[in-house]
Tab-separated table of C-alpha atoms in Angstrom:
chain	number	residue	atom	x	y	z
A	1	MET	CA	9.070	15.478	-6.476
A	2	ALA	CA	5.736	15.659	-8.268
A	3	ASP	CA	3.082	13.140	-7.357
A	4	LEU	CA	3.137	11.622	-10.818
A	5	THR	CA	0.580	8.966	-9.889
A	6	SER	CA	-1.694	11.006	-7.682
A	7	GLU	CA	-3.709	13.183	-10.036
A	8	ASN	CA	-5.017	13.329	-13.546
A	9	ASP	CA	-6.760	16.171	-15.262
A	10	GLN	CA	-9.440	14.109	-16.925
A	11	SER	CA	-13.050	14.971	-16.188
A	12	ARG	CA	-14.328	13.349	-13.049
A	13	PRO	CA	-16.175	10.080	-13.606
A	14	GLU	CA	-19.848	9.993	-12.762
A	15	ARG	CA	-20.510	9.598	-9.084
A	16	ARG	CA	-21.105	6.084	-7.843
A	17	GLN	CA	-24.704	4.899	-7.745
A	18	GLY	CA	-25.961	2.024	-5.638
A	19	PRO	CA	-28.326	0.967	-2.850
A	20	LEU	CA	-27.810	2.346	0.644
A	21	ARG	CA	-26.795	-0.302	3.150
A	22	ALA	CA	-28.398	0.880	6.370
A	23	SER	CA	-26.161	-1.245	8.559
A	24	ILE	CA	-23.067	0.498	7.234
A	25	ALA	CA	-24.683	3.920	7.631
A	26	VAL	CA	-25.476	3.204	11.259
A	27	THR	CA	-22.187	1.605	12.268
A	28	ALA	CA	-20.026	4.116	10.432
A	29	GLY	CA	-22.034	7.079	11.647
A	30	VAL	CA	-21.723	8.887	8.335
A	31	GLY	CA	-24.045	10.201	5.674
A	32	ALA	CA	-25.747	8.290	2.898
A	33	THR	CA	-23.110	9.116	0.293
A	34	ALA	CA	-20.290	7.751	2.436
A	35	ALA	CA	-22.388	4.738	3.378
A	36	VAL	CA	-22.742	3.728	-0.259
A	37	VAL	CA	-19.007	4.037	-0.823
A	38	LEU	CA	-18.133	2.172	2.351
A	39	ALA	CA	-20.565	-0.580	1.428
A	40	ALA	CA	-18.732	-0.939	-1.878
A	41	LEU	CA	-15.457	-1.239	-0.008
A	42	VAL	CA	-16.872	-4.012	2.140
A	43	GLN	CA	-18.197	-5.857	-0.898
A	44	ALA	CA	-14.854	-5.545	-2.662
A	45	ALA	CA	-12.586	-6.404	0.252
A	46	GLY	CA	-14.647	-8.851	2.293
A	47	ASP	CA	-15.718	-8.655	5.916
A	48	ASP	CA	-12.275	-7.592	7.079
A	49	PRO	CA	-10.713	-5.171	4.575
A	50	ALA	CA	-7.665	-4.722	6.797
A	51	GLY	CA	-6.976	-8.458	6.786
A	52	THR	CA	-4.949	-8.294	3.585
A	53	ALA	CA	-3.126	-5.108	4.553
A	54	LEU	CA	0.529	-4.782	5.444
A	55	SER	CA	0.909	-4.229	9.189
A	56	LEU	CA	4.572	-5.191	9.580
A	57	SER	CA	6.984	-2.278	9.656
A	58	VAL	CA	9.094	-2.169	6.499
A	59	PRO	CA	11.065	0.611	4.781
A	60	SER	CA	8.636	3.026	3.159
A	61	GLN	CA	10.117	2.595	-0.330
A	62	TYR	CA	9.086	-1.076	-0.347
A	63	LYS	CA	5.629	-0.834	1.228
A	64	SER	CA	3.609	-0.321	-1.961
A	65	LEU	CA	5.561	-3.067	-3.746
A	66	ILE	CA	4.981	-5.557	-0.927
A	67	GLN	CA	1.327	-4.601	-0.505
A	68	ALA	CA	0.623	-5.106	-4.211
A	69	ALA	CA	2.706	-8.273	-4.650
A	70	GLY	CA	1.412	-9.733	-1.387
A	71	ASN	CA	-2.019	-10.197	-2.917
A	72	THR	CA	-0.842	-12.114	-5.990
A	73	CYS	CA	-2.535	-15.364	-4.929
A	74	PRO	CA	-4.574	-16.621	-1.946
A	75	GLU	CA	-1.639	-18.474	-0.404
A	76	ILE	CA	0.361	-15.340	0.364
A	77	THR	CA	-0.327	-12.070	2.171
A	78	PRO	CA	1.608	-8.803	2.331
A	79	ASN	CA	2.751	-9.659	5.864
A	80	LEU	CA	3.933	-13.117	4.813
A	81	LEU	CA	5.860	-11.671	1.881
A	82	ALA	CA	7.410	-8.972	4.093
A	83	ALA	CA	8.390	-11.619	6.639
A	84	LEU	CA	9.977	-13.802	3.948
A	85	LEU	CA	12.004	-10.909	2.543
A	86	THR	CA	13.105	-9.983	6.056
A	87	GLN	CA	14.202	-13.558	6.706
A	88	GLU	CA	15.964	-13.858	3.358
A	89	SER	CA	17.903	-10.591	3.200
A	90	GLY	CA	16.913	-8.292	6.028
A	91	LEU	CA	15.213	-6.312	3.232
A	92	ASN	CA	18.616	-5.495	1.765
A	93	PRO	CA	18.397	-5.221	-2.054
A	94	LYS	CA	22.189	-5.638	-2.344
A	95	ALA	CA	22.403	-8.845	-0.302
A	96	ARG	CA	24.465	-11.728	-1.691
A	97	SER	CA	24.779	-15.027	0.165
A	98	GLN	CA	27.824	-17.278	0.386
A	99	VAL	CA	26.162	-19.738	-1.991
A	100	GLY	CA	25.356	-17.048	-4.579
A	101	ALA	CA	21.746	-16.070	-3.812
A	102	GLU	CA	21.147	-12.486	-4.888
A	103	GLY	CA	19.044	-9.459	-4.030
A	104	ILE	CA	16.259	-8.673	-1.623
A	105	ALA	CA	14.508	-12.001	-2.308
A	106	GLN	CA	17.725	-14.069	-2.517
A	107	PHE	CA	17.141	-15.725	-5.875
A	108	MET	CA	19.741	-18.143	-7.137
A	109	PRO	CA	20.761	-17.123	-10.683
A	110	SER	CA	19.240	-20.255	-12.243
A	111	THR	CA	15.932	-19.689	-10.436
A	112	TRP	CA	15.891	-16.032	-11.426
A	113	GLU	CA	16.481	-16.990	-15.041
A	114	THR	CA	13.237	-18.975	-14.952
A	115	HIS	CA	11.077	-16.989	-12.552
A	116	GLY	CA	12.353	-13.388	-12.646
A	117	ILE	CA	9.879	-10.881	-14.086
A	118	ASP	CA	10.092	-7.274	-15.249
A	119	GLY	CA	7.936	-5.835	-12.473
A	120	ASN	CA	8.499	-2.169	-13.314
A	121	SER	CA	8.247	-2.639	-17.101
A	122	ASP	CA	11.612	-1.054	-17.837
A	123	GLY	CA	12.482	-3.801	-20.295
A	124	LYS	CA	14.847	-5.798	-18.092
A	125	PRO	CA	14.178	-8.201	-15.196
A	126	ASP	CA	16.826	-7.213	-12.644
A	127	VAL	CA	17.366	-9.351	-9.544
A	128	TRP	CA	19.010	-6.368	-7.797
A	129	ASP	CA	15.987	-4.108	-8.351
A	130	PRO	CA	13.285	-4.560	-5.668
A	131	ALA	CA	10.662	-3.384	-8.177
A	132	ASP	CA	11.412	-6.585	-10.103
A	133	ALA	CA	12.533	-8.926	-7.318
A	134	ILE	CA	9.595	-8.401	-4.940
A	135	PRO	CA	6.816	-9.226	-7.448
A	136	SER	CA	9.031	-12.048	-8.752
A	137	ALA	CA	9.235	-13.536	-5.253
A	138	ALA	CA	5.448	-13.371	-4.941
A	139	LYS	CA	4.933	-14.976	-8.345
A	140	TYR	CA	7.445	-17.700	-7.489
A	141	LEU	CA	5.723	-18.384	-4.151
A	142	CYS	CA	2.382	-18.743	-5.946
A	143	SER	CA	3.963	-21.149	-8.432
A	144	ILE	CA	5.432	-23.209	-5.598
A	145	ALA	CA	2.077	-23.225	-3.806
A	146	GLY	CA	0.634	-24.923	-6.862
A	147	ASP	CA	3.460	-27.449	-6.899
A	148	VAL	CA	2.798	-28.563	-3.306
A	149	ARG	CA	-0.969	-28.076	-3.137
A	150	GLU	CA	-1.627	-31.829	-2.975
A	151	VAL	CA	0.959	-32.412	-0.243
A	152	PRO	CA	-0.606	-33.114	3.186
A	153	GLY	CA	-0.418	-30.463	5.883
A	154	ASN	CA	-0.539	-26.682	5.840
A	155	THR	CA	-0.209	-25.342	2.287
A	156	GLN	CA	1.417	-22.118	3.430
A	157	SER	CA	4.024	-23.954	5.518
A	158	ASN	CA	4.737	-26.321	2.655
A	159	MET	CA	5.076	-23.383	0.268
A	160	LEU	CA	7.620	-21.662	2.509
A	161	ALA	CA	9.524	-24.901	2.970
A	162	ALA	CA	9.642	-25.329	-0.793
A	163	TYR	CA	11.007	-21.790	-1.203
A	164	ASN	CA	13.864	-22.807	1.083
A	165	ALA	CA	14.455	-26.470	0.271
A	166	GLY	CA	12.700	-27.005	-3.066
A	167	SER	CA	9.318	-28.433	-4.023
A	168	GLY	CA	10.843	-31.855	-4.579
A	169	ALA	CA	11.917	-32.156	-0.944
A	170	VAL	CA	8.452	-31.145	0.281
A	171	ARG	CA	6.798	-33.745	-1.952
A	172	LYS	CA	9.347	-36.395	-0.963
A	173	TYR	CA	8.691	-35.991	2.764
A	174	GLY	CA	4.970	-35.273	2.495
A	175	GLY	CA	5.309	-31.850	4.103
A	176	VAL	CA	8.012	-29.679	5.662
A	177	PRO	CA	11.257	-31.689	5.285
A	178	PRO	CA	13.090	-32.855	8.434
A	179	TYR	CA	15.843	-30.326	7.861
A	180	LYS	CA	16.509	-28.141	10.889
A	181	GLU	CA	17.322	-25.124	8.731
A	182	THR	CA	14.074	-25.423	6.774
A	183	GLN	CA	11.962	-26.028	9.863
A	184	ASN	CA	13.420	-22.962	11.579
A	185	TYR	CA	12.975	-20.975	8.365
A	186	VAL	CA	9.267	-21.780	8.162
A	187	GLN	CA	8.637	-21.171	11.861
A	188	SER	CA	10.487	-17.846	11.846
A	189	ILE	CA	8.603	-16.462	8.843
A	190	GLU	CA	5.207	-17.573	10.094
A	191	ALA	CA	5.859	-16.116	13.551
A	192	LEU	CA	6.959	-12.795	12.077
A	193	ALA	CA	4.031	-12.678	9.652
A	194	ASP	CA	1.579	-13.292	12.517
A	195	GLN	CA	2.838	-10.377	14.579
A	196	PRO	CA	0.288	-7.610	15.128
A	197	SER	CA	0.750	-4.085	13.868
A	198	SER	CA	4.095	-2.516	14.628
A	199	GLY	CA	2.884	-0.545	17.636
A	200	ASN	CA	2.881	2.765	15.837
A	201	LYS	CA	0.121	4.971	17.217
A	202	THR	CA	-2.451	6.284	14.799
A	203	ALA	CA	-3.344	9.944	14.687
A	204	SER	CA	-5.411	11.080	17.651
A	205	GLU	CA	-8.713	12.891	17.217
A	206	THR	CA	-6.942	16.076	18.287
A	207	GLN	CA	-4.304	15.620	15.574
A	208	ALA	CA	-6.987	14.794	13.007
A	209	ALA	CA	-8.876	17.979	13.913
A	210	ALA	CA	-5.674	20.010	13.587
A	211	ALA	CA	-5.045	18.537	10.123
A	212	ILE	CA	-8.595	19.317	8.996
A	213	ASN	CA	-8.347	22.888	10.269
A	214	ALA	CA	-5.028	23.389	8.481
A	215	ALA	CA	-6.508	22.084	5.219
A	216	LYS	CA	-9.625	24.258	5.606
A	217	GLU	CA	-7.426	27.341	5.800
A	218	MET	CA	-6.124	26.453	2.328
A	219	ILE	CA	-9.567	26.351	0.666
A	220	GLY	CA	-9.374	28.383	-2.526
A	221	THR	CA	-5.630	27.802	-2.972
A	222	PRO	CA	-4.882	26.901	-6.614
A	223	TYR	CA	-4.048	23.378	-7.692
A	224	SER	CA	-0.381	23.011	-8.675
A	225	TRP	CA	1.029	19.785	-10.115
A	226	GLY	CA	3.750	18.723	-7.666
A	227	GLY	CA	3.026	21.733	-5.461
A	228	GLY	CA	2.880	21.926	-1.697
A	229	SER	CA	5.173	20.991	1.164
A	230	ALA	CA	5.113	20.753	4.941
A	231	SER	CA	5.583	24.526	4.975
A	232	GLY	CA	2.588	25.352	2.790
A	233	PRO	CA	1.801	26.148	-0.870
A	234	SER	CA	4.698	26.062	-3.327
A	235	THR	CA	5.297	26.074	-7.052
A	236	GLY	CA	5.116	22.660	-8.639
A	237	VAL	CA	6.817	20.919	-11.538
A	238	CYS	CA	6.147	19.876	-15.104
A	239	CYS	CA	4.111	18.042	-16.098
A	240	SER	CA	0.891	16.152	-15.388
A	241	PRO	CA	-0.127	13.224	-17.675
A	242	ASN	CA	-2.169	15.699	-19.726
A	243	GLY	CA	0.694	18.172	-19.955
A	244	LYS	CA	-0.340	20.688	-17.292
A	245	SER	CA	2.610	22.307	-15.516
A	246	GLY	CA	2.739	23.554	-11.954
A	247	THR	CA	5.974	25.501	-12.377
A	248	SER	CA	4.218	28.874	-12.488
A	249	ILE	CA	1.500	28.125	-9.909
A	250	SER	CA	1.942	28.299	-6.139
A	251	GLY	CA	-0.440	25.824	-4.576
A	252	PHE	CA	-1.014	22.156	-3.796
A	253	ASP	CA	-1.584	18.875	-5.538
A	254	CYS	CA	-3.643	16.301	-3.632
A	255	SER	CA	-0.814	14.692	-1.675
A	256	GLY	CA	0.891	18.039	-1.129
A	257	LEU	CA	-2.245	19.193	0.693
A	258	THR	CA	-2.429	16.120	2.944
A	259	LEU	CA	1.314	16.313	3.624
A	260	TYR	CA	0.931	19.957	4.700
A	261	ALA	CA	-2.206	19.389	6.790
A	262	TYR	CA	-0.709	16.571	8.813
A	263	ALA	CA	2.611	18.361	9.192
A	264	LYS	CA	0.617	21.039	11.029
A	265	ALA	CA	-0.695	18.255	13.272
A	266	GLY	CA	2.826	17.019	14.015
A	267	ILE	CA	2.756	13.974	11.725
A	268	SER	CA	5.140	13.546	8.785
A	269	LEU	CA	3.790	11.951	5.601
A	270	PRO	CA	5.691	10.934	2.438
A	271	ARG	CA	5.249	13.033	-0.712
A	272	THR	CA	3.102	11.000	-3.104
A	273	ALA	CA	-0.379	9.537	-2.682
A	274	ALA	CA	0.833	5.953	-3.174
A	275	GLU	CA	3.599	6.460	-0.615
A	276	GLN	CA	1.131	7.997	1.822
A	277	TYR	CA	-1.143	4.984	1.474
A	278	ALA	CA	1.773	2.665	2.262
A	279	ALA	CA	2.743	4.749	5.307
A	280	THR	CA	-0.707	4.733	6.930
A	281	GLU	CA	-2.893	2.155	8.681
A	282	PRO	CA	-6.071	0.755	7.048
A	283	VAL	CA	-9.355	1.680	8.731
A	284	LYS	CA	-12.390	-0.609	8.760
A	285	PRO	CA	-15.595	0.954	7.386
A	286	GLN	CA	-17.290	1.062	10.797
A	287	ASP	CA	-14.299	2.922	12.276
A	288	VAL	CA	-13.992	5.769	9.743
A	289	ARG	CA	-13.721	9.198	11.378
A	290	PRO	CA	-12.897	12.769	10.320
A	291	GLY	CA	-9.223	13.226	9.509
A	292	ASP	CA	-8.790	9.808	7.883
A	293	LEU	CA	-7.265	9.743	4.412
A	294	VAL	CA	-9.354	8.536	1.474
A	295	PHE	CA	-7.466	6.974	-1.456
A	296	TYR	CA	-8.549	6.318	-5.031
A	297	GLY	CA	-7.131	3.738	-7.459
A	298	SER	CA	-7.392	0.054	-8.325
A	299	SER	CA	-4.385	-1.208	-6.346
A	300	PRO	CA	-1.720	0.153	-3.972
A	301	SER	CA	0.614	0.872	-6.866
A	302	SER	CA	-2.062	2.609	-8.974
A	303	ILE	CA	-3.356	5.050	-6.357
A	304	HIS	CA	-3.814	8.406	-8.066
A	305	HIS	CA	-5.684	10.622	-5.588
A	306	VAL	CA	-6.044	11.285	-1.870
A	307	GLY	CA	-8.338	13.483	0.180
A	308	ILE	CA	-9.031	14.167	3.862
A	309	TYR	CA	-12.330	12.822	5.164
A	310	ILE	CA	-14.257	15.494	7.090
A	311	GLY	CA	-17.494	13.617	7.879
A	312	GLY	CA	-20.942	13.298	6.384
A	313	GLY	CA	-19.642	11.723	3.187
A	314	TRP	CA	-17.345	14.630	2.236
A	315	ILE	CA	-13.620	15.093	1.753
A	316	LEU	CA	-11.292	18.067	1.539
A	317	ASP	CA	-8.952	17.769	-1.428
A	318	ALA	CA	-6.985	19.421	-4.208
A	319	PRO	CA	-8.782	17.780	-7.140
A	320	ARG	CA	-6.892	18.423	-10.390
A	321	PRO	CA	-5.239	21.108	-12.556
A	322	GLY	CA	-7.469	24.115	-13.087
A	323	THR	CA	-9.276	23.755	-9.744
A	324	GLN	CA	-8.679	24.904	-6.175
A	325	VAL	CA	-8.580	23.250	-2.758
A	326	ARG	CA	-12.236	22.533	-1.976
A	327	PHE	CA	-14.826	20.178	-0.505
A	328	ASP	CA	-15.911	17.196	-2.632
A	329	PRO	CA	-18.247	14.232	-2.077
A	330	MET	CA	-16.396	11.118	-0.934
A	331	ASP	CA	-17.744	9.231	-3.961
A	332	THR	CA	-16.469	11.908	-6.351
A	333	MET	CA	-14.529	9.182	-8.208
A	334	ARG	CA	-15.636	5.649	-9.002
A	335	ASP	CA	-12.472	3.935	-7.848
A	336	LEU	CA	-12.400	4.612	-4.102
A	337	TYR	CA	-9.792	2.115	-2.893
A	338	ALA	CA	-9.292	2.477	0.844
A	339	VAL	CA	-9.567	4.637	3.932
A	340	THR	CA	-6.512	4.848	6.191
A	341	ARG	CA	-5.242	6.707	9.240
A	342	PRO	CA	-1.829	8.402	9.529
A	343	VAL	CA	0.522	7.039	12.165
A	344	THR	CA	3.052	8.551	14.496
A	345	HIS	CA	6.055	6.260	14.232
A	346	THR	CA	7.337	4.954	17.541
A	347	ASN	CA	9.290	1.912	16.337
A	348	LYS	CA	12.261	1.646	14.041
A	349	GLU	CA	11.610	0.124	10.649
A	350	ILE	CA	12.723	-3.433	10.087
């Protein structure tokens, strides 16, 4: 399938300008260009950019949805949202409870009528569609957080209790109600949300070097919209947002190149840039190293480009229609979103 969100064929925006932060340059061990970009990441994401990332293991098709929805308001995180959905339905979009709760987030029909949103903009809020139900659950949690903000105790615990037992019960008892079910519900979700990363091992330096070498061998290969697989260059599909077709071109788009490079290193990546972001582990600015993946966009769901970091502020990428696989500065686009590291999966998904 073409990476319909990973490339555009517009002219590249002007490269980012800004002051060099020497501390980032020293700790990251990279060139000035990368230091400026990494400094921007720190300023945008805070002292711990990975703190709001999803580290729980969830099915890959839901990762981008949970990552995006999990930052809807300060009271929730991607991990908390993933833990809640796991507790509610086992992340089963077809779940239906004995009392009539429906979908991956287990909305009662009356609650969905009020709080369900059209998350994927297809014209219909659908409780059975995770693309609608997951952002709806996040929005509902944020609404509940406001309802119980003045209640004594931990706001997050009170919010979860209200999701289970209702805001009225939380206000009545001045905190988590004395219901065993609700107390266990809150404790289970918070314990799951606080678990560290799934235990998947990130790519080793040897694997990263193998991926870089594989990508370097493809320098000069034409860009093809939707092109590239684990086996190498391939014809793509029609059509990019600006109407460019890859059907007659054997080559790579950006995520096709990264998929191929890491396949040569023994690591399997999903097809699109957004899916690859969701399937990798965030890297703090001071820990960036060659072989890490560099993503561009404004949010997990809007990621439109990916490249392979090679050091010194440069990436290897397949830029856009009409170009070839090549080296580009890391700040080649204004909207650098994150740097991540591929993982070798050792645990089953939740």
